[in-house]
Coordinates of C-alpha atoms in Angstrom, one line a residue:
M1 CA 0.0 0.0 0.0
S2 CA 1.1 3.6 -0.5
L3 CA 0.1 7.0 0.8
V4 CA 0.4 10.1 -1.3
A5 CA -1.3 13.4 -0.7
A6 CA -1.4 16.7 1.1
R7 CA 0.6 19.1 3.1
R8 CA -0.3 20.7 6.3
P9 CA -0.8 24.5 6.4
H10 CA 1.9 26.5 8.1
H11 CA 1.1 28.6 11.1
P12 CA 1.3 32.4 10.3
L13 CA 3.7 33.0 13.2
S14 CA 5.9 30.2 12.0
R15 CA 5.9 31.7 8.5
R16 CA 6.7 35.2 9.8
R17 CA 9.6 33.8 11.9
S18 CA 10.9 31.9 8.9
G19 CA 10.8 35.2 6.9
V20 CA 12.8 37.1 9.5
L21 CA 15.4 34.3 9.6
A22 CA 15.5 34.3 5.8
V23 CA 16.3 38.0 5.8
V24 CA 19.0 37.6 8.5
G25 CA 20.5 34.7 6.6
V26 CA 20.6 36.6 3.3
A27 CA 22.2 39.6 5.1
V28 CA 24.9 37.3 6.5
L29 CA 25.5 35.9 3.0
L30 CA 25.8 39.4 1.6
V31 CA 28.4 40.2 4.2
V32 CA 30.4 37.1 3.4
W33 CA 30.1 37.8 -0.3
E34 CA 31.4 41.3 0.1
F35 CA 34.3 40.1 2.2
S36 CA 35.2 37.4 -0.3
A37 CA 35.1 39.9 -3.2
R38 CA 37.5 42.1 -1.4
V39 CA 39.9 39.2 -0.7
L40 CA 39.7 38.1 -4.3
T41 CA 40.0 41.5 -5.8
D42 CA 43.2 40.7 -7.7
A43 CA 41.7 37.5 -9.1
F44 CA 39.1 39.4 -11.2
V45 CA 36.5 36.7 -10.7
L46 CA 34.2 38.2 -8.1
A47 CA 32.5 41.5 -7.5
G48 CA 30.9 42.4 -4.2
P49 CA 27.4 43.6 -3.5
V50 CA 28.5 47.1 -2.9
G51 CA 30.4 47.4 -6.2
I52 CA 27.5 45.7 -8.0
A53 CA 25.0 48.2 -6.5
V54 CA 27.1 51.2 -7.5
Y55 CA 27.5 49.8 -11.0
V56 CA 23.7 49.2 -11.4
V57 CA 22.9 52.7 -10.2
D58 CA 25.5 54.3 -12.5
N59 CA 24.3 52.3 -15.5
A60 CA 20.6 52.1 -14.7
P61 CA 19.3 53.2 -18.2
L62 CA 21.4 50.6 -20.1
L63 CA 20.6 47.8 -17.7
A64 CA 16.9 48.7 -17.6
R65 CA 16.6 48.6 -21.4
A66 CA 18.4 45.3 -21.6
L67 CA 16.2 43.9 -18.8
G68 CA 13.0 45.0 -20.5
V69 CA 14.0 43.2 -23.7
T70 CA 15.0 39.9 -22.0
L71 CA 12.1 39.9 -19.6
G72 CA 9.6 40.4 -22.4
N73 CA 11.1 37.5 -24.4
A74 CA 11.3 35.3 -21.3
A75 CA 7.6 36.0 -20.4
A76 CA 6.5 35.2 -23.9
G77 CA 8.5 32.0 -23.9
F78 CA 7.2 31.1 -20.4
L79 CA 3.6 31.4 -21.5
L80 CA 4.2 29.6 -24.8
G81 CA 6.2 26.8 -23.3
N82 CA 3.8 26.1 -20.4
A83 CA 0.7 26.3 -22.7
A84 CA 2.4 23.7 -24.9
A85 CA 3.1 21.5 -21.8
I86 CA -0.5 21.7 -20.6
L87 CA -1.8 20.9 -24.1
L88 CA 0.5 17.9 -24.4
A89 CA -0.5 16.7 -20.9
I90 CA -4.2 16.9 -21.9
V91 CA -3.5 14.8 -25.0
A92 CA -1.6 12.2 -23.0
V93 CA -4.4 11.9 -20.5
L94 CA -7.3 11.8 -23.0
W95 CA -5.5 9.4 -25.3
P96 CA -3.4 7.2 -22.9
R97 CA -1.6 5.3 -25.8
S98 CA -0.1 8.6 -26.9
R99 CA 1.6 9.2 -23.6
T100 CA 4.8 7.5 -24.6
I101 CA 4.9 9.3 -27.9
V102 CA 4.2 12.6 -26.3
T103 CA 6.9 12.3 -23.7
G104 CA 9.4 10.6 -26.1
V105 CA 9.2 13.3 -28.8
G106 CA 9.1 16.0 -26.1
L107 CA 12.2 14.6 -24.6
L108 CA 14.0 14.5 -27.9
V109 CA 13.2 18.1 -28.6
F110 CA 14.3 19.1 -25.1
C111 CA 17.6 17.3 -25.5
L112 CA 18.7 19.2 -28.6
P113 CA 21.9 21.0 -27.6
L114 CA 21.6 24.8 -27.5
V115 CA 25.1 24.9 -29.0
A116 CA 23.5 23.7 -32.2
T117 CA 19.9 24.7 -32.0
G118 CA 20.5 28.4 -31.2
P119 CA 22.4 29.2 -34.4
L120 CA 19.9 27.2 -36.5
L121 CA 16.9 29.0 -35.0
R122 CA 18.7 32.3 -35.8
V123 CA 19.1 31.3 -39.4
V124 CA 15.5 30.1 -39.7
L125 CA 13.7 32.8 -37.7
G126 CA 15.9 35.8 -38.5
P127 CA 17.3 38.6 -36.3
G128 CA 14.2 39.4 -34.3
P129 CA 13.1 38.3 -30.9
E130 CA 11.6 35.0 -32.1
P131 CA 14.7 32.8 -31.5
Q132 CA 14.9 34.0 -27.9
I133 CA 11.2 33.3 -27.3
V134 CA 11.5 29.9 -28.8
L135 CA 14.5 29.0 -26.7
A136 CA 12.8 30.2 -23.6
A137 CA 9.8 28.1 -24.4
L138 CA 12.0 25.1 -25.1
A139 CA 13.6 25.6 -21.7
V140 CA 10.4 25.4 -19.8
Y141 CA 7.8 23.2 -21.5
Y142 CA 9.4 19.9 -20.4
T143 CA 10.0 21.0 -16.8
T144 CA 6.3 21.7 -16.5
L145 CA 5.1 18.7 -18.5
I146 CA 6.7 16.0 -16.3
P147 CA 5.4 17.2 -12.9
L148 CA 2.0 17.9 -14.5
L149 CA 1.8 14.3 -15.8
V150 CA 2.6 13.1 -12.3
G151 CA -0.1 15.3 -10.8
L152 CA -2.8 14.2 -13.3
R153 CA -2.5 10.7 -11.9
A154 CA -2.5 11.8 -8.2
A155 CA -6.2 11.2 -7.5
P156 CA -8.0 8.4 -5.8
A157 CA -9.4 5.6 -8.0
T158 CA -12.8 6.0 -6.2
W159 CA -13.2 9.5 -7.7
F160 CA -12.9 8.1 -11.2
D161 CA -15.3 5.3 -10.3
L162 CA -17.8 8.0 -9.3
V163 CA -17.4 9.8 -12.6
R164 CA -18.0 6.6 -14.5
S165 CA -21.0 5.7 -12.4
Y166 CA -22.6 8.9 -13.7
G167 CA -21.9 7.8 -17.3
R168 CA -19.2 10.5 -17.8
G169 CA -16.0 9.9 -19.7
R170 CA -12.4 11.0 -19.7
W171 CA -13.0 14.7 -20.4
T172 CA -15.2 15.0 -17.3
A173 CA -12.7 13.2 -15.2
L174 CA -10.0 15.5 -16.5
V175 CA -11.9 18.7 -15.8
H176 CA -13.4 17.8 -12.4
V177 CA -10.8 15.3 -10.9
R178 CA -7.4 15.3 -12.6
A179 CA -7.1 19.1 -13.0
R180 CA -7.8 19.7 -9.4
A181 CA -5.5 17.0 -8.2
S182 CA -2.7 18.2 -10.5
L183 CA -2.7 21.9 -9.3
P184 CA 0.1 21.5 -6.7
Y185 CA 2.3 19.7 -9.2
L186 CA 1.6 22.3 -11.8
F187 CA 2.6 25.1 -9.5
A188 CA 5.8 23.2 -8.6
G189 CA 6.6 22.9 -12.3
L190 CA 5.9 26.6 -12.9
Q191 CA 8.3 27.5 -10.1
I192 CA 11.0 25.4 -11.7
A193 CA 10.2 26.9 -15.1
A194 CA 10.4 30.6 -14.0
P195 CA 14.2 30.8 -13.8
A196 CA 14.6 28.4 -16.8
A197 CA 12.6 30.8 -19.0
F198 CA 14.8 33.8 -18.1
L199 CA 17.9 31.7 -18.7
G200 CA 16.6 30.4 -22.0
A201 CA 15.9 33.9 -23.2
M202 CA 19.4 35.0 -22.3
V203 CA 21.0 32.1 -24.1
G204 CA 19.0 32.9 -27.2
E205 CA 20.5 36.4 -27.1
F206 CA 24.0 34.8 -27.4
T207 CA 23.2 33.7 -31.0
G208 CA 23.1 37.2 -32.6
A209 CA 20.6 39.4 -30.8
E210 CA 21.1 43.1 -30.8
T211 CA 20.1 43.9 -27.3
G212 CA 19.3 42.2 -24.0
L213 CA 21.1 41.0 -20.9
G214 CA 22.6 38.1 -22.9
V215 CA 24.2 40.6 -25.2
L216 CA 25.6 42.5 -22.2
T217 CA 26.9 39.2 -20.8
I218 CA 28.9 38.6 -24.0
R219 CA 30.2 42.1 -24.0
A220 CA 31.3 41.8 -20.3
T221 CA 33.0 38.4 -20.9
R222 CA 35.0 39.7 -23.9
A223 CA 36.0 42.8 -22.0
L224 CA 36.7 41.0 -18.7
D225 CA 34.3 43.5 -17.1
V226 CA 33.7 41.8 -13.8
D227 CA 31.3 44.4 -12.5
L228 CA 29.1 44.2 -15.5
T229 CA 29.2 40.4 -15.5
W230 CA 28.0 40.2 -11.9
A231 CA 25.5 43.0 -12.3
V232 CA 23.8 41.0 -15.1
A233 CA 24.0 37.8 -13.0
T234 CA 22.5 39.6 -10.0
I235 CA 19.6 41.1 -12.0
A236 CA 18.9 37.7 -13.5
T237 CA 18.9 36.2 -10.0
V238 CA 16.6 38.9 -8.5
V239 CA 14.1 38.6 -11.4
S240 CA 14.0 34.8 -11.1
L241 CA 13.6 34.9 -7.4
L242 CA 10.7 37.4 -7.6
A243 CA 9.0 35.1 -10.2
Y244 CA 9.5 32.1 -8.0
L245 CA 8.1 33.8 -5.0
A246 CA 5.1 35.2 -7.0
I247 CA 4.2 31.8 -8.3
G248 CA 4.5 30.4 -4.7
A249 CA 2.2 33.1 -3.4
I250 CA -0.4 32.4 -6.1
A251 CA -0.2 28.7 -5.2
R252 CA -0.8 29.4 -1.5
A253 CA -3.8 31.6 -2.3
V254 CA -5.3 29.0 -4.6
L255 CA -4.5 25.7 -2.8
H256 CA -6.6 25.7 0.3
D257 CA -7.9 22.1 0.4
R258 CA -5.8 19.2 1.5
P259 CA -5.7 16.6 -1.2
P260 CA -7.1 13.2 -0.2
V261 CA -5.1 10.2 0.9
I262 CA -4.5 7.9 -2.1
L263 CA -4.6 4.2 -1.3
A264 CA -3.7 1.9 -4.1
T265 CA -2.6 -1.7 -4.5
S266 CA 0.0 -2.6 -7.0
P267 CA -1.4 -2.6 -10.5
E268 CA -1.7 -5.9 -12.4
L269 CA 1.5 -6.3 -14.4
A270 CA 1.7 -7.4 -18.0
T271 CA 3.9 -10.3 -19.0
R272 CA 7.5 -9.6 -20.0
R273 CA 6.8 -10.5 -23.6
R274 CA 3.8 -8.1 -23.8
R275 CA 5.7 -5.3 -22.1
A276 CA 8.7 -5.8 -24.4
L277 CA 6.5 -5.8 -27.5
R278 CA 4.7 -2.6 -26.3
V279 CA 8.0 -0.8 -25.6
S280 CA 9.4 -1.9 -29.0
L281 CA 6.3 -0.6 -30.8
D282 CA 6.5 2.7 -28.9
V283 CA 10.1 3.2 -29.7
A284 CA 9.6 2.4 -33.4
A285 CA 6.7 4.8 -33.5
I286 CA 8.7 7.6 -31.9
A287 CA 11.7 7.0 -34.1
T288 CA 9.6 7.0 -37.2
L289 CA 7.7 10.2 -36.2
V290 CA 10.9 12.0 -35.4
V291 CA 12.6 11.1 -38.7
V292 CA 9.5 12.0 -40.7
V293 CA 9.1 15.4 -39.0
W294 CA 12.8 16.1 -39.2
W295 CA 13.0 15.4 -42.9
A296 CA 9.7 17.1 -43.7
A297 CA 10.4 20.3 -41.7
L298 CA 13.8 20.9 -43.3
D299 CA 12.4 20.3 -46.8
A300 CA 9.3 22.6 -46.1
L301 CA 11.6 25.4 -44.9
G302 CA 13.7 25.0 -48.0
L303 CA 16.9 24.9 -46.0
S304 CA 20.1 24.1 -47.8
T305 CA 21.5 20.5 -47.3
F306 CA 24.9 22.1 -46.8
F307 CA 24.2 23.0 -43.2
A308 CA 20.7 21.5 -42.6
K309 CA 21.4 17.8 -42.7
R310 CA 18.7 15.2 -43.2
P311 CA 18.5 11.8 -41.5
G312 CA 20.1 10.1 -44.5
D313 CA 23.1 12.5 -44.3
V314 CA 23.7 11.6 -40.7
V315 CA 23.5 7.9 -41.4
D316 CA 25.9 8.3 -44.2
A317 CA 28.4 10.3 -42.1
L318 CA 28.3 7.8 -39.3
L319 CA 28.2 4.5 -41.2
V320 CA 28.8 4.8 -44.9
A321 CA 31.2 7.6 -45.8
P322 CA 34.9 6.8 -46.3
D323 CA 35.8 8.8 -43.1
S324 CA 32.9 7.3 -41.0
A325 CA 35.3 5.3 -38.9
Q326 CA 37.2 8.5 -38.0
T327 CA 34.0 10.3 -37.3
R328 CA 32.9 7.6 -34.9
A329 CA 36.3 7.5 -33.2
T330 CA 36.2 11.3 -32.7
L331 CA 32.7 11.1 -31.3
L332 CA 33.5 8.3 -28.9
A333 CA 36.6 10.1 -27.6
A334 CA 34.6 13.3 -27.0
L335 CA 31.8 11.4 -25.3
G336 CA 34.3 9.7 -23.0
E337 CA 35.6 13.1 -21.9
T338 CA 32.1 14.4 -21.3
G339 CA 30.8 11.3 -19.5
S340 CA 33.6 11.6 -16.9
S341 CA 31.9 14.7 -15.5
L342 CA 28.3 14.2 -16.6
L343 CA 27.4 11.1 -14.4
P344 CA 29.1 12.3 -11.2
G345 CA 27.5 15.8 -11.5
F346 CA 24.1 14.3 -12.2
L347 CA 24.2 12.0 -9.2
A348 CA 25.6 14.7 -6.9
G349 CA 22.9 17.2 -7.9
L350 CA 20.1 14.6 -7.2
L351 CA 21.6 13.7 -3.8
L352 CA 22.2 17.3 -2.8
G353 CA 18.7 18.4 -3.9
A354 CA 16.9 15.6 -2.2
G355 CA 19.1 15.9 0.9
L356 CA 18.5 19.6 1.3
A357 CA 14.8 19.2 0.8
V358 CA 14.7 16.7 3.7
V359 CA 16.7 19.1 5.9
L360 CA 14.4 22.0 5.1
V361 CA 11.4 19.9 6.1
L362 CA 13.0 19.0 9.4
V363 CA 14.4 22.5 10.0
P364 CA 12.0 24.9 8.3
A365 CA 13.6 28.0 9.8
I366 CA 16.4 27.9 7.3
E367 CA 14.3 27.5 4.3
G368 CA 14.2 31.2 3.3
T369 CA 18.0 31.5 3.2
A370 CA 18.5 28.1 1.5
M371 CA 16.0 28.7 -1.2
S372 CA 17.5 32.2 -1.9
V373 CA 20.9 30.6 -2.5
A374 CA 19.4 27.8 -4.5
I375 CA 17.5 30.1 -6.8
A376 CA 20.6 32.3 -7.2
L377 CA 22.7 29.3 -8.2
R378 CA 20.1 28.3 -10.8
S379 CA 19.4 31.8 -12.1
V380 CA 23.0 32.9 -12.8
P381 CA 23.5 32.2 -16.6
I382 CA 25.6 29.2 -17.2
V383 CA 27.6 31.1 -19.7
T384 CA 28.7 33.3 -16.8
T385 CA 29.2 30.6 -14.2
A386 CA 31.1 28.2 -16.4
P387 CA 34.2 30.4 -17.0
L388 CA 34.2 31.6 -13.4
V389 CA 34.0 28.1 -12.0
T390 CA 36.8 27.1 -14.4
L391 CA 39.0 29.9 -13.1
L392 CA 38.4 28.9 -9.5
L393 CA 38.6 25.1 -9.9
G394 CA 40.7 24.6 -13.0
R395 CA 39.9 23.1 -16.5
G396 CA 39.7 19.6 -15.2
P397 CA 36.5 17.6 -14.6
L398 CA 35.8 19.0 -11.2
G399 CA 34.5 22.3 -12.6
S400 CA 32.2 20.5 -15.0
I401 CA 30.9 18.3 -12.2
V402 CA 30.1 21.4 -10.1
I403 CA 28.2 23.1 -13.0
V404 CA 26.2 19.9 -13.8
A405 CA 25.4 19.4 -10.1
I406 CA 24.1 23.0 -9.9
M407 CA 21.8 22.5 -12.9
V408 CA 20.3 19.3 -11.5
F409 CA 20.2 20.6 -7.9
F410 CA 17.5 23.2 -8.1
P411 CA 14.7 21.3 -9.9
T412 CA 15.4 18.3 -7.6
L413 CA 15.2 20.5 -4.5
V414 CA 11.9 22.2 -5.6
A415 CA 10.3 18.9 -6.7
C416 CA 11.4 17.0 -3.6
L417 CA 10.4 19.8 -1.2
H418 CA 7.0 19.8 -2.8
G419 CA 6.7 16.0 -2.6
L420 CA 7.7 16.0 1.1
R421 CA 5.0 18.5 1.8
Q422 CA 2.4 16.4 -0.1
A423 CA 2.6 13.9 2.7
P424 CA -1.0 13.0 3.8
G425 CA -1.9 15.0 6.9
Q426 CA -4.2 12.2 8.0
A427 CA -1.3 9.8 8.1
L428 CA 0.9 12.3 10.0
D429 CA -1.9 12.7 12.5
V430 CA -1.9 9.0 13.2
L431 CA 1.8 9.0 13.8
D432 CA 1.4 12.1 16.1
S433 CA -1.1 10.2 18.1
Y434 CA 1.6 7.5 18.7
A435 CA 4.1 10.2 19.7
A436 CA 6.2 9.4 16.6
G437 CA 9.3 11.6 16.1
S438 CA 10.1 13.7 13.1
V439 CA 12.5 11.1 11.7
Q440 CA 9.8 8.4 11.9
R441 CA 7.3 10.7 10.1
L442 CA 9.9 11.4 7.5
V443 CA 10.8 7.7 6.9
R444 CA 7.3 6.3 7.0
V445 CA 5.2 9.0 5.3
R446 CA 7.1 11.9 3.8
I447 CA 9.8 10.0 1.8
P448 CA 7.3 7.6 0.2
A449 CA 5.2 10.7 -0.7
M450 CA 8.3 12.3 -2.2
L451 CA 9.3 9.5 -4.5
P452 CA 7.1 10.4 -7.5
A453 CA 8.4 14.0 -7.4
F454 CA 12.0 12.8 -7.0
F455 CA 11.9 10.6 -10.0
A456 CA 10.1 13.3 -12.0
A457 CA 13.0 15.6 -11.1
A458 CA 15.5 12.9 -12.1
R459 CA 13.9 12.5 -15.5
M460 CA 13.8 16.3 -16.0
S461 CA 17.5 16.4 -15.0
V462 CA 18.8 14.0 -17.6
P463 CA 18.5 16.5 -20.5
A464 CA 19.3 19.4 -18.2
S465 CA 22.6 17.8 -17.2
M466 CA 23.4 17.1 -20.8
L467 CA 22.7 20.7 -21.6
A468 CA 24.9 21.9 -18.8
V469 CA 27.9 19.7 -19.6
T470 CA 27.8 20.5 -23.4
V471 CA 27.8 24.3 -22.6
V472 CA 30.7 23.8 -20.1
D473 CA 32.6 21.9 -22.7
W474 CA 31.9 24.7 -25.2
L475 CA 32.8 27.7 -23.0
A476 CA 35.2 26.5 -20.4
T477 CA 37.0 23.2 -20.7
G478 CA 37.6 23.1 -24.5
T479 CA 37.1 19.3 -24.4
G480 CA 34.2 16.9 -24.8
I481 CA 31.2 16.7 -27.1
G482 CA 30.2 20.4 -26.5
S483 CA 33.6 21.6 -27.7
L484 CA 33.5 19.3 -30.6
M485 CA 30.1 20.7 -31.7
A486 CA 31.3 24.3 -31.4
L487 CA 34.5 23.4 -33.4
S488 CA 32.5 21.7 -36.0
A489 CA 30.2 24.7 -36.4
S490 CA 33.1 27.1 -36.7
L491 CA 34.7 24.8 -39.4
S492 CA 31.4 24.3 -41.2
D493 CA 31.7 20.6 -40.7
Y494 CA 28.0 20.1 -40.5
D495 CA 28.2 16.3 -40.9
M496 CA 30.0 16.1 -37.6
L497 CA 27.8 18.7 -36.0
W498 CA 24.5 16.9 -36.8
S499 CA 26.1 13.6 -35.9
C500 CA 26.9 15.0 -32.5
V501 CA 23.4 16.4 -32.1
V502 CA 21.8 13.0 -32.9
V503 CA 24.1 11.0 -30.7
V504 CA 23.7 13.4 -27.7
S505 CA 19.9 13.3 -28.1
V506 CA 19.8 9.5 -28.3
L507 CA 22.0 9.1 -25.3
A508 CA 19.8 11.5 -23.3
V509 CA 16.8 9.4 -24.3
I510 CA 18.6 6.2 -23.1
G511 CA 19.5 7.9 -19.8
Y512 CA 15.9 9.0 -19.4
A513 CA 14.7 5.4 -20.1
L514 CA 17.1 4.0 -17.5
V515 CA 15.7 6.4 -14.9
G516 CA 12.2 5.3 -15.9
V517 CA 13.1 1.6 -15.3
I518 CA 14.4 2.4 -11.8
E519 CA 11.4 4.6 -11.1
T520 CA 8.9 1.9 -12.2
R521 CA 10.5 -0.7 -9.9
V522 CA 10.6 1.6 -6.9
L523 CA 7.1 3.1 -7.3
R524 CA 5.5 -0.4 -7.7
V525 CA 6.5 -0.9 -4.0
Y526 CA 6.2 2.5 -2.5
A527 CA 3.7 4.5 -4.7
P528 CA 1.9 2.0 -7.1
E529 CA -0.8 4.6 -7.9
Q530 CA 1.9 6.6 -9.7
S531 CA 3.6 3.8 -11.5
A532 CA 3.1 3.6 -15.2

């Protein structure tokens, strides 16, 4: 049996005390930050809060114009990406057989490396704001889709039996049951998406935009302008933090009812042969759909085969061409370099995010400070942090591991914190009646309730970690698959570039599938109502 459901409301005095402690914690961090900046003045890697504030005041008109452009693109991408996520989730619920195709194709699109897709979007969409908006949308739709799909299943089976007893179908169940049950998960996804949208808009500006915070970041990096670099990073952090807090405030205003306790027995399992056949058919359908859309889209846009390679061109480059063996060897060598930092960073981010979520539930007084730092780490553009981390930690794998861990850490923390708070209040009341301690409540109720959210975060983090490591390879280390893609683009070796994109996307899908296998086995025992 498994228990999944609601959180307890926080007492207003407790919330106020947490807010005061958060302010004190942030003040302490600012003091430490200023002191560190003064110590590292000669290293040219860190600017203090005082210097940043002075720079922002002195250059307020320039920064305000850039912020307005980036914020507008991020908001448009946020709305577009989340609307797409909600639409895809509705399709997956109303037509269950499409769920694998929806998530599979969505994953492939989300896994496309920005190193390659950014310039291509600039060529296709032109010099306007459209590439930034599209990249912002691509950065958020999957981070909302996965939690939303989890939430759409987080309702008692008896509710659906009641709907069927009135002769109603899936649409009624979606509107009156699933939508209500999914709201907490939707808000969690939106909170994760808020910093991602702003970051996606900034990354889009690196591909040739005329104005925006991303353009200022490029200018600051080239000129080694530390004050401008950290001013942009600070503005991005503040905007992301305000968006995160605003969505959280809306969630608290909307979500008043405690969701019901969900009791479910393990679902009846299909035979291995039937499962294998179903998975094979789904994989074949996804692969066919992707190839057809890929080929048709490039032909419909009339893009030259010189730089817009079709599926046949990639197959030829990897398997048929005279230099295909050299292409495969170069790819494998680059993947080996990237993999040495990808997997450790991915696991470290998951463990740190889940571990801190547990700590915040046990010690809620530190939540304000911890979340401020977490949002700051996630909001600072990776193109800014990658070179700085490399300067501090060197060009070895340690810096790449840290960047990947940061990218994975924030969505894992938010998702797991949400999952822990979705623990059923009724079950916690029972444990309280037996004078159970906080650790017993954590182990017996909260962690089982957290597992679906944890695995949703793990699945989201597979492509996110791939994105992080390729950008670090590109901007900082000069090795690995990201560097190979950047080099191939600069040399107009589009056969190698597209081969890298395909291989990276396929590996991300394989990693996603492996996480799904582990998730299914764990949830069958601890949360069978969420297993699929």
